[in-house]
Amino acid sequence: MPFAPAQHLRLALFGVIARVIESCTDGDIPAALQAHPFLADYLGEMQTRTGTNESFAAHWWRAVSAWEREAVNQGTHLPLAALHKAGLSALELELLLAVGLVEEDPRFGGVFESAQRNERRPTFGLLMAWWRDDGTDEDHADAVRSGLQRLIDYGLLQLPNPEAPRADWTPAVVLSVWDTLRGEAPALRWLARSPVETLPKLEDQVISDEVQRVCTALPDLLTPRPAPVLLVRGPAHNGRKTLVGALARTLGRSVLTARDAVFEDDARWRLLGVLAAMTNSIPVIELELAPGESRLLPPLPLTDAPLVIVTGRYGAWGSADARPMLALDLPLPDAAQRLRHWQTCLPAQTDDASVQCAVNMRLASGNIRRVAATALGYARLAGRETPQRDDFRRACRTLQSARLETLATRLEGSGTLHDLTVDDSTREELNALVARCRWREELAAESAGVGVRALFGGPSGTGKTMAARLLAAELGMDVYRVDLAATVNKYLGETEKNLNRALSAAEELDVVLLLDEGDALMANRTDVGSANDRYANLETNFLLQRIESFE
């Protein structure tokens, strides 16, 4: 027989079917076959494989155990065996398979229906009756009851009628669990699985020497059980999940990525742990937190694998089960790393001057790859083989995320700062600002980071907004004006979240962000005479701090 999860499930189901055949008519096998003729096919196959017709259930389970050992020795991953290794007993696995019998062969619904009150799924009462050793073994009946409850608590079984008496409960197997037992990928919109063989290699990642050193040491730190929580911080689309996949491959594990706040849904959280254990995967949660937000992760059932959180620079994370927590920061790539990305994406054009200009755009690694493909498409539409500067900027506009476009508006800009009529001292200040922007990375170590912040002051109509637009045009960048009407929100904390989304998106897309009429947000802090004053001061404080950390 082939060593595969589906075959293992089928063999194990035969063991459960043997119990059903022996129990459904109190041990009278001929009567069972007469009442349910389809059972003869299962019985015949089991007797053929075991070579006996006496106590075939015990013989069958011994044969299945031998098959399982041989499969594991040959390196085959078996989800059912993984559940046993994770802590489920042999009895609990049998009960799980018994509940799922009707998923494989609906005819078993008739077997269960004839043994109980018009229920086509086995009830708690029927399972306790059929899986107890004899009619007087109360301890074994309690083991069956507690085993079924554990399966429900862990999320392998769901209970559609919890209001009924316990004996009448009709548990149903969670379909994604059953699909995984068959070796199929769970069909869940909120969860994506990446098999280990599809994951990238760690040595192929374009990362800094410091991050490379940390990643080389991480696998040994993630090996102890229970494994720690790994917090991977950085901008969106910057290779965070790709790097996690490379680490998982080093550990010989697949990756399960939850696309929303799965820990806020108890059923999904339990299912994440179950599926991670069944598929030998590292569970990954991707969630961006706003400044001041925090999340506490509950214990993840049935798995002691590393838990990875992919998030941004802000927010606090904690673990309810006191797992140790490691942090890995993945900043935007520097110029040398960006050049390697461009060389990978456009190997034939890396010596072109326009591509060298593209290297100056501070983009996340994932965005570089998207921009390269899109810019190449624009160039070919124009009948050229090599993208030009405008192609790269147009390609960047296709990445403008909803986080930015719902809060800001792109302004058209053309010309240079020489088109602005100003006095000599203002001209010198503007030229210095242009130089500061162009040398921002080289000057980062001597200043407050890579980000450049400028304050344009003056009476209305003197050209402040025009100067910002011409500055962006001079630098070959897009400029977005923040819409204060869409940003300010009456609910506590929402204004800060909106501002953070706009600033974070501008950082990732390398655009100029214009806070037009900034007086509305950067008002003088006042004495606190009411709750409104207090909250207004909080918004002002947040905006000033966030502008200071703007990259």
Coordinates of C-alpha atoms in Angstrom, one line a residue:
M1 CA 0.0 0.0 0.0
P2 CA 1.3 3.5 -0.7
F3 CA 2.4 5.5 2.4
A4 CA 0.0 8.5 2.3
P5 CA -2.3 10.3 4.7
A6 CA -5.4 9.2 2.8
Q7 CA -4.4 5.6 2.9
H8 CA -3.6 5.8 6.6
L9 CA -7.1 7.3 7.3
R10 CA -8.7 4.5 5.3
L11 CA -6.9 1.8 7.2
A12 CA -7.7 3.4 10.6
L13 CA -11.4 3.7 9.6
F14 CA -11.5 0.0 9.0
G15 CA -10.5 -0.5 12.6
V16 CA -13.4 1.7 13.7
I17 CA -15.8 -0.1 11.3
A18 CA -14.8 -3.4 12.9
R19 CA -15.9 -2.0 16.2
V20 CA -19.2 -0.8 14.7
I21 CA -19.8 -4.2 13.1
E22 CA -19.2 -6.0 16.4
S23 CA -21.3 -3.5 18.4
C24 CA -24.3 -2.6 16.3
T25 CA -26.1 -6.0 16.9
D26 CA -24.5 -6.9 20.3
G27 CA -21.8 -9.1 18.7
D28 CA -24.1 -10.9 16.3
I29 CA -22.1 -10.3 13.1
P30 CA -24.5 -12.3 10.7
A31 CA -27.3 -10.2 12.0
A32 CA -25.3 -7.0 11.4
L33 CA -24.6 -8.1 7.8
Q34 CA -28.3 -8.9 7.2
A35 CA -29.4 -5.6 8.6
H36 CA -26.8 -3.6 6.7
P37 CA -25.5 -5.6 3.7
F38 CA -22.9 -3.0 2.6
L39 CA -20.9 -3.9 5.7
A40 CA -20.0 -7.3 4.1
D41 CA -17.6 -5.5 1.7
Y42 CA -15.7 -3.9 4.6
L43 CA -15.7 -7.1 6.6
G44 CA -14.4 -9.2 3.6
E45 CA -11.6 -6.8 2.9
M46 CA -10.5 -6.8 6.5
Q47 CA -10.5 -10.6 6.8
T48 CA -8.6 -10.8 3.5
R49 CA -5.9 -8.5 4.8
T50 CA -5.6 -10.0 8.3
G51 CA -6.1 -13.6 7.3
T52 CA -8.5 -14.2 10.1
N53 CA -12.2 -13.9 11.0
E54 CA -11.8 -14.0 14.7
S55 CA -11.4 -10.8 16.8
F56 CA -10.7 -9.1 13.6
A57 CA -10.8 -5.6 15.3
A58 CA -7.8 -6.4 17.4
H59 CA -5.9 -8.0 14.5
W60 CA -6.6 -5.0 12.3
W61 CA -5.3 -2.4 14.8
R62 CA -2.1 -4.4 15.2
A63 CA -1.7 -4.4 11.4
V64 CA -2.4 -0.7 11.2
S65 CA 0.2 0.1 13.9
A66 CA 2.8 -1.9 12.0
W67 CA 2.0 0.0 8.7
E68 CA 2.1 3.3 10.5
R69 CA 5.6 2.6 12.0
E70 CA 7.0 1.7 8.6
A71 CA 5.5 4.8 7.0
V72 CA 6.9 7.1 9.7
N73 CA 10.3 5.4 9.4
Q74 CA 10.3 6.2 5.7
G75 CA 9.6 9.9 6.4
T76 CA 5.9 10.1 5.5
H77 CA 4.0 12.6 7.6
L78 CA 0.7 11.3 8.8
P79 CA -1.8 13.8 10.3
L80 CA -3.5 11.1 12.3
A81 CA -0.2 10.0 13.9
A82 CA 0.7 13.6 14.5
L83 CA -2.5 14.1 16.6
H84 CA -1.5 11.0 18.6
K85 CA 2.0 12.5 19.1
A86 CA 0.4 15.8 20.1
G87 CA -1.4 14.2 23.0
L88 CA -4.6 12.5 21.8
S89 CA -5.1 9.0 23.1
A90 CA -5.8 6.0 20.8
L91 CA -9.4 6.0 22.3
E92 CA -9.9 9.7 21.4
L93 CA -8.7 9.1 17.8
E94 CA -11.1 6.2 17.4
L95 CA -13.9 8.4 18.7
L96 CA -13.0 11.1 16.2
L97 CA -13.0 8.6 13.3
A98 CA -16.3 7.1 14.5
V99 CA -17.9 10.6 14.4
G100 CA -16.5 11.2 10.9
L101 CA -17.6 7.8 9.4
V102 CA -20.6 9.4 7.7
E103 CA -18.2 11.8 6.0
E104 CA -16.6 8.9 4.2
D105 CA -19.6 6.7 3.6
P106 CA -23.1 8.1 4.2
R107 CA -24.5 4.6 4.5
F108 CA -23.2 4.5 8.1
G109 CA -25.9 7.0 8.9
G110 CA -28.4 4.2 8.5
V111 CA -26.4 2.0 11.0
F112 CA -26.4 4.8 13.6
E113 CA -30.0 5.6 12.9
S114 CA -31.1 2.0 13.6
A115 CA -29.3 2.0 16.9
Q116 CA -30.7 5.2 18.3
R117 CA -33.6 7.6 18.0
N118 CA -33.6 8.7 14.3
E119 CA -30.1 10.3 14.5
R120 CA -27.8 9.6 11.5
R121 CA -24.8 10.8 13.5
P122 CA -23.6 8.9 16.6
T123 CA -24.7 10.5 19.9
F124 CA -22.6 10.7 23.1
G125 CA -24.8 7.9 24.5
L126 CA -24.3 5.6 21.6
L127 CA -20.5 6.1 21.5
M128 CA -20.2 5.5 25.2
A129 CA -22.2 2.3 24.8
W130 CA -20.2 1.0 21.9
W131 CA -16.8 2.0 23.1
R132 CA -16.9 0.7 26.6
D133 CA -15.3 -2.6 27.2
D134 CA -18.3 -4.2 28.9
G135 CA -21.6 -3.1 30.5
T136 CA -20.2 -2.6 34.0
D137 CA -17.0 -0.6 33.3
E138 CA -17.9 2.9 34.5
D139 CA -14.3 4.1 34.3
H140 CA -14.1 3.3 30.6
A141 CA -17.5 5.0 30.0
D142 CA -16.0 8.1 31.8
A143 CA -13.0 7.9 29.5
V144 CA -15.2 7.9 26.5
R145 CA -17.2 10.8 27.8
S146 CA -14.1 12.9 28.7
G147 CA -12.4 11.9 25.4
L148 CA -15.3 13.3 23.4
Q149 CA -15.3 16.4 25.5
R150 CA -11.6 16.9 24.9
L151 CA -12.2 16.6 21.1
I152 CA -14.8 19.3 21.4
D153 CA -12.6 21.5 23.6
Y154 CA -9.6 21.2 21.2
G155 CA -11.8 22.1 18.2
L156 CA -11.7 18.8 16.3
L157 CA -15.4 18.2 16.8
Q158 CA -18.3 20.8 16.8
L159 CA -21.5 20.4 18.7
P160 CA -24.7 21.5 16.8
N161 CA -27.1 20.8 19.7
P162 CA -25.4 21.8 23.0
E163 CA -28.8 22.6 24.6
A164 CA -29.7 18.9 24.5
P165 CA -29.0 16.4 27.3
R166 CA -25.4 15.2 27.1
A167 CA -26.3 11.7 26.1
D168 CA -28.2 13.2 23.1
W169 CA -25.4 15.4 21.9
T170 CA -24.6 14.6 18.2
P171 CA -21.0 15.8 17.6
A172 CA -19.8 16.4 14.0
V173 CA -16.3 16.5 12.8
V174 CA -14.9 19.8 11.6
L175 CA -14.6 19.4 7.8
S176 CA -11.2 21.2 7.6
V177 CA -9.9 18.7 10.1
W178 CA -11.3 15.8 8.1
D179 CA -9.8 17.1 4.9
T180 CA -6.4 17.5 6.6
L181 CA -6.6 13.9 7.8
R182 CA -7.0 12.9 4.1
G183 CA -3.8 14.8 3.3
E184 CA -5.7 17.7 1.6
A185 CA -5.1 21.4 2.2
P186 CA -7.8 22.9 4.5
A187 CA -10.2 24.9 2.5
L188 CA -10.5 28.0 4.7
R189 CA -10.6 31.6 3.5
W190 CA -8.9 32.9 6.6
L191 CA -6.0 30.4 6.5
A192 CA -3.4 29.6 3.9
R193 CA -0.9 26.7 4.0
S194 CA 2.5 26.8 2.4
P195 CA 4.1 23.3 2.2
V196 CA 7.7 23.1 3.3
E197 CA 8.9 22.2 -0.2
T198 CA 7.5 25.4 -1.6
L199 CA 9.2 27.7 0.9
P200 CA 12.3 29.7 0.0
K201 CA 15.7 29.0 1.3
L202 CA 17.3 31.2 3.9
E203 CA 20.5 31.6 2.0
D204 CA 18.6 33.1 -0.9
Q205 CA 17.1 36.0 1.1
V206 CA 18.3 39.6 0.4
I207 CA 18.8 40.8 3.9
S208 CA 21.3 42.8 5.9
D209 CA 24.3 41.1 7.5
E210 CA 22.8 41.7 11.0
V211 CA 19.4 40.1 10.1
Q212 CA 21.3 37.2 8.4
R213 CA 23.3 36.7 11.6
V214 CA 20.1 36.7 13.7
C215 CA 18.3 34.3 11.4
T216 CA 21.2 31.9 11.4
A217 CA 21.0 31.6 15.2
L218 CA 17.2 31.5 15.4
P219 CA 16.5 27.8 14.4
D220 CA 18.4 26.6 17.5
L221 CA 16.4 29.1 19.7
L222 CA 13.1 27.9 18.2
T223 CA 13.8 24.2 18.9
P224 CA 13.1 23.9 22.7
R225 CA 9.5 23.0 23.6
P226 CA 7.3 24.8 24.2
A227 CA 8.9 27.0 21.5
P228 CA 8.9 30.8 22.0
V229 CA 6.8 33.4 20.2
L230 CA 8.7 35.1 17.4
L231 CA 7.7 38.7 16.7
V232 CA 8.7 39.8 13.2
R233 CA 8.3 43.6 12.8
G234 CA 8.7 45.7 9.8
P235 CA 6.9 47.5 7.0
A236 CA 4.2 45.7 5.0
H237 CA 5.4 44.0 1.7
N238 CA 8.9 43.9 3.0
G239 CA 9.6 40.2 3.0
R240 CA 8.5 39.4 6.5
K241 CA 6.4 36.3 5.6
T242 CA 9.0 35.2 3.1
L243 CA 11.7 35.3 5.8
V244 CA 9.4 33.4 8.2
G245 CA 8.9 30.8 5.4
A246 CA 12.7 30.4 5.0
L247 CA 13.1 29.9 8.8
A248 CA 10.3 27.3 8.7
R249 CA 12.0 25.5 5.9
T250 CA 15.2 25.4 8.0
L251 CA 13.2 23.7 10.7
G252 CA 11.6 21.3 8.3
R253 CA 8.1 22.7 8.8
S254 CA 5.3 24.0 6.7
V255 CA 3.6 27.4 7.3
L256 CA 0.0 28.1 8.2
T257 CA -0.8 31.9 7.9
A258 CA -3.9 33.3 9.5
R259 CA -5.1 36.4 7.6
D260 CA -7.1 38.1 10.3
A261 CA -7.2 38.4 14.1
V262 CA -7.8 34.7 14.5
F263 CA -7.2 34.7 18.2
E264 CA -10.3 36.9 18.7
D265 CA -12.4 34.0 17.5
D266 CA -12.1 31.1 19.9
A267 CA -13.1 28.4 17.4
R268 CA -10.7 29.6 14.8
W269 CA -7.9 29.9 17.3
R270 CA -8.3 26.3 18.5
L271 CA -8.5 25.1 14.9
L272 CA -5.3 26.9 14.1
G273 CA -3.5 24.9 16.8
V274 CA -5.1 21.6 15.7
L275 CA -4.2 22.1 12.0
A276 CA -0.7 23.2 12.9
A277 CA -0.2 20.0 14.8
M278 CA -1.7 17.8 12.1
T279 CA 0.4 19.4 9.3
N280 CA 3.7 19.9 11.1
S281 CA 3.4 23.6 10.5
I282 CA 4.4 26.8 12.1
P283 CA 1.3 29.0 12.8
V284 CA 1.8 32.6 11.6
I285 CA -0.5 35.5 12.5
E286 CA -0.4 38.6 10.4
L287 CA -1.9 41.7 12.0
E288 CA -0.9 45.4 12.1
L289 CA -1.5 47.2 15.4
A290 CA -1.8 50.9 15.8
P291 CA 0.2 52.8 18.3
G292 CA -1.0 52.2 21.8
E293 CA -2.8 48.9 20.9
S294 CA -1.9 45.6 22.5
R295 CA -2.9 42.0 22.1
L296 CA -2.6 39.0 24.5
L297 CA -2.2 35.6 22.8
P298 CA -4.1 32.8 24.5
P299 CA -2.5 29.3 24.7
L300 CA -2.5 27.5 21.4
P301 CA -3.9 23.9 21.8
L302 CA -2.2 20.7 20.7
T303 CA 0.9 22.3 19.3
D304 CA 4.2 23.4 21.0
A305 CA 5.7 24.7 17.7
P306 CA 7.0 28.3 17.4
L307 CA 4.2 30.9 17.1
V308 CA 5.1 33.7 14.7
I309 CA 3.5 37.2 14.7
V310 CA 4.1 39.3 11.6
T311 CA 3.3 42.9 12.5
G312 CA 4.4 46.5 12.0
R313 CA 6.5 48.8 14.2
Y314 CA 3.8 49.6 16.6
G315 CA 1.7 47.8 19.2
A316 CA 2.5 45.5 22.1
W317 CA 2.2 41.7 22.2
G318 CA 2.0 39.3 25.1
S319 CA 1.5 35.5 25.6
A320 CA -1.0 34.2 28.2
D321 CA 1.0 30.9 28.6
A322 CA 4.2 32.8 29.5
R323 CA 6.0 31.6 26.4
P324 CA 9.3 33.5 25.9
M325 CA 9.2 36.1 23.2
L326 CA 11.9 36.9 20.6
A327 CA 11.8 39.9 18.4
L328 CA 13.2 40.3 14.9
D329 CA 13.1 43.7 13.1
L330 CA 13.2 43.7 9.3
P331 CA 13.7 47.3 8.2
L332 CA 13.4 48.6 4.6
P333 CA 16.3 47.5 2.4
D334 CA 19.2 49.9 2.1
A335 CA 20.6 51.0 -1.3
A336 CA 22.8 48.0 -1.7
Q337 CA 20.0 45.5 -0.9
R338 CA 17.6 47.4 -3.3
L339 CA 20.2 47.1 -6.1
R340 CA 20.3 43.3 -5.5
H341 CA 16.5 43.2 -5.8
W342 CA 16.5 45.2 -9.0
Q343 CA 19.3 43.0 -10.4
T344 CA 17.2 39.9 -9.7
C345 CA 14.0 41.4 -11.2
L346 CA 15.6 43.1 -14.2
P347 CA 18.9 41.4 -14.9
A348 CA 19.2 42.7 -18.5
Q349 CA 18.7 46.4 -17.5
T350 CA 20.7 46.8 -14.3
D351 CA 23.3 48.9 -16.0
D352 CA 20.7 51.3 -17.4
A353 CA 20.7 54.8 -15.9
S354 CA 17.0 54.8 -15.4
V355 CA 17.2 51.6 -13.4
Q356 CA 19.9 53.1 -11.3
C357 CA 17.5 56.0 -10.6
A358 CA 14.9 53.4 -9.4
V359 CA 17.4 52.2 -6.8
N360 CA 17.1 55.5 -5.1
M361 CA 13.4 54.9 -4.4
R362 CA 13.1 53.6 -0.8
L363 CA 10.7 50.8 -1.4
A364 CA 9.9 47.6 0.5
S365 CA 11.4 44.4 -1.1
G366 CA 8.1 43.1 -2.2
N367 CA 7.1 46.4 -3.7
I368 CA 10.4 46.5 -5.7
R369 CA 9.5 43.2 -7.3
R370 CA 6.0 44.4 -8.1
V371 CA 7.2 47.7 -9.5
A372 CA 9.8 46.0 -11.7
A373 CA 7.3 43.8 -13.3
T374 CA 4.8 46.6 -13.8
A375 CA 7.4 49.0 -15.1
L376 CA 8.6 46.5 -17.6
G377 CA 5.0 46.1 -18.8
Y378 CA 4.7 49.8 -19.3
A379 CA 7.9 50.0 -21.2
R380 CA 6.9 47.2 -23.6
L381 CA 3.5 48.9 -24.2
A382 CA 5.5 51.9 -25.4
G383 CA 7.6 49.7 -27.6
R384 CA 10.7 49.8 -25.4
E385 CA 12.7 47.0 -23.8
T386 CA 14.1 49.1 -21.0
P387 CA 11.9 50.9 -18.4
Q388 CA 12.4 54.6 -17.9
R389 CA 12.1 56.7 -14.9
D390 CA 8.5 57.6 -15.6
D391 CA 7.6 53.9 -16.0
F392 CA 8.9 53.2 -12.5
R393 CA 6.9 56.1 -11.0
R394 CA 3.7 55.0 -12.8
A395 CA 4.3 51.5 -11.6
C396 CA 4.6 52.8 -8.0
R397 CA 1.2 54.4 -8.4
T398 CA -0.4 51.0 -9.0
L399 CA 0.8 50.0 -5.5
Q400 CA -1.0 52.9 -3.7
S401 CA -2.9 51.1 -1.1
A402 CA -6.3 51.9 0.2
R403 CA -4.8 53.0 3.5
L404 CA -3.3 56.0 1.7
E405 CA -5.9 56.7 -1.0
T406 CA -8.8 56.8 1.5
L407 CA -7.0 59.4 3.6
A408 CA -5.0 61.4 1.0
T409 CA -5.3 62.7 -2.6
R410 CA -2.5 62.6 -5.1
L411 CA -1.6 66.0 -6.5
E412 CA -0.3 66.5 -10.0
G413 CA 3.2 68.0 -10.0
S414 CA 5.5 69.2 -12.8
G415 CA 8.3 71.6 -13.2
T416 CA 11.1 72.4 -10.7
L417 CA 11.6 74.6 -7.7
H418 CA 13.2 77.2 -10.1
D419 CA 9.7 77.9 -11.3
L420 CA 8.9 79.3 -7.9
T421 CA 9.6 83.0 -7.4
V422 CA 11.1 83.5 -3.9
D423 CA 13.8 85.7 -2.3
D424 CA 17.4 84.5 -2.0
S425 CA 17.2 83.3 1.6
T426 CA 14.1 81.2 0.9
R427 CA 15.8 79.8 -2.3
E428 CA 18.8 78.7 -0.2
E429 CA 16.6 77.0 2.3
L430 CA 14.7 75.1 -0.5
N431 CA 18.0 74.1 -2.2
A432 CA 19.2 72.8 1.2
L433 CA 16.0 70.9 1.6
V434 CA 16.4 69.2 -1.8
A435 CA 20.0 68.3 -1.0
R436 CA 18.9 66.9 2.4
C437 CA 16.2 64.7 0.6
R438 CA 18.6 63.4 -2.0
W439 CA 21.3 62.5 0.6
R440 CA 18.8 61.3 3.3
E441 CA 20.2 57.8 3.6
E442 CA 23.8 58.9 3.7
L443 CA 23.0 61.5 6.4
A444 CA 20.7 59.1 8.4
A445 CA 23.4 58.2 10.9
E446 CA 24.0 61.9 11.7
S447 CA 20.3 63.0 11.9
A448 CA 17.0 61.8 13.2
G449 CA 16.7 58.8 10.8
V450 CA 16.1 58.6 7.1
G451 CA 12.9 60.6 7.1
V452 CA 12.9 64.2 6.1
R453 CA 10.5 66.6 7.7
A454 CA 9.9 70.2 6.6
L455 CA 7.7 73.0 7.9
F456 CA 6.4 75.5 5.4
G457 CA 5.1 78.6 7.1
G458 CA 3.6 81.8 5.8
P459 CA 0.4 83.7 5.0
S460 CA -2.3 82.1 2.8
G461 CA -1.6 82.2 -0.9
T462 CA 2.2 82.6 -0.7
G463 CA 2.8 79.3 -2.5
K464 CA 3.4 76.8 0.4
T465 CA 1.4 74.0 -1.3
M466 CA 2.9 74.8 -4.7
A467 CA 6.4 74.6 -3.2
A468 CA 5.6 71.1 -1.9
R469 CA 4.4 70.0 -5.3
L470 CA 7.4 71.4 -7.0
L471 CA 9.7 69.8 -4.4
A472 CA 8.2 66.4 -5.2
A473 CA 8.5 67.0 -8.9
E474 CA 12.2 68.0 -8.4
L475 CA 12.8 64.8 -6.6
G476 CA 10.8 62.7 -9.1
M477 CA 8.4 61.6 -6.4
D478 CA 4.6 61.7 -6.1
V479 CA 3.0 64.0 -3.5
Y480 CA -0.2 63.2 -1.6
R481 CA -2.2 65.7 0.4
V482 CA -3.8 64.4 3.6
D483 CA -7.5 65.0 3.7
L484 CA -8.1 66.3 7.2
A485 CA -11.9 65.8 6.9
A486 CA -11.3 62.1 6.3
T487 CA -8.6 61.8 9.0
V488 CA -10.2 63.5 12.0
N489 CA -12.7 61.2 13.7
K490 CA -15.0 61.9 16.7
Y491 CA -14.3 58.6 18.2
L492 CA -11.5 58.3 20.7
G493 CA -8.2 57.0 19.2
E494 CA -9.5 56.8 15.6
T495 CA -7.8 60.1 14.5
E496 CA -4.5 58.7 15.6
K497 CA -5.1 55.4 13.8
N498 CA -5.9 57.2 10.6
L499 CA -2.8 59.4 10.8
N500 CA -0.6 56.4 11.4
R501 CA -2.1 54.6 8.4
A502 CA -1.4 57.5 6.2
L503 CA 2.2 58.0 7.4
S504 CA 3.0 54.3 7.3
A505 CA 1.7 54.0 3.7
A506 CA 3.7 57.0 2.7
E507 CA 6.8 55.4 4.2
E508 CA 6.3 52.1 2.3
L509 CA 5.6 53.8 -1.0
D510 CA 8.3 56.5 -0.8
V511 CA 6.1 59.5 -1.5
V512 CA 6.0 63.0 -0.3
L513 CA 3.1 63.5 2.2
L514 CA 1.7 67.0 2.6
L515 CA -0.2 67.9 5.7
D516 CA -2.0 70.9 4.2
E517 CA -3.5 73.4 6.7
G518 CA -1.6 71.6 9.5
D519 CA -2.8 74.1 12.0
A520 CA -6.0 72.1 12.4
L521 CA -4.0 69.2 13.8
M522 CA -0.9 70.8 15.2
A523 CA -2.6 73.4 17.4
N524 CA -0.9 74.7 20.6
R525 CA -1.5 72.4 23.5
T526 CA -3.8 74.0 26.0
D527 CA -4.6 73.7 29.7
V528 CA -7.0 70.8 30.3
G529 CA -10.3 72.4 31.2
S530 CA -12.5 69.6 29.8
A531 CA -12.3 66.1 28.3
N532 CA -12.2 67.7 24.9
D533 CA -9.1 69.6 25.7
R534 CA -7.4 66.5 27.0
Y535 CA -8.2 64.5 23.9
A536 CA -7.1 67.4 21.6
N537 CA -3.8 67.4 23.4
L538 CA -3.4 63.7 23.0
E539 CA -4.0 64.0 19.2
T540 CA -1.4 66.8 19.0
N541 CA 1.1 64.8 21.0
F542 CA 0.7 61.7 18.9
L543 CA 1.0 63.6 15.6
L544 CA 4.2 65.4 16.7
Q545 CA 5.7 62.1 17.9
R546 CA 4.7 60.2 14.8
I547 CA 6.1 62.9 12.5
E548 CA 9.4 62.7 14.5
S549 CA 9.6 59.0 13.8
F550 CA 8.5 59.3 10.1
E551 CA 10.9 57.4 7.8

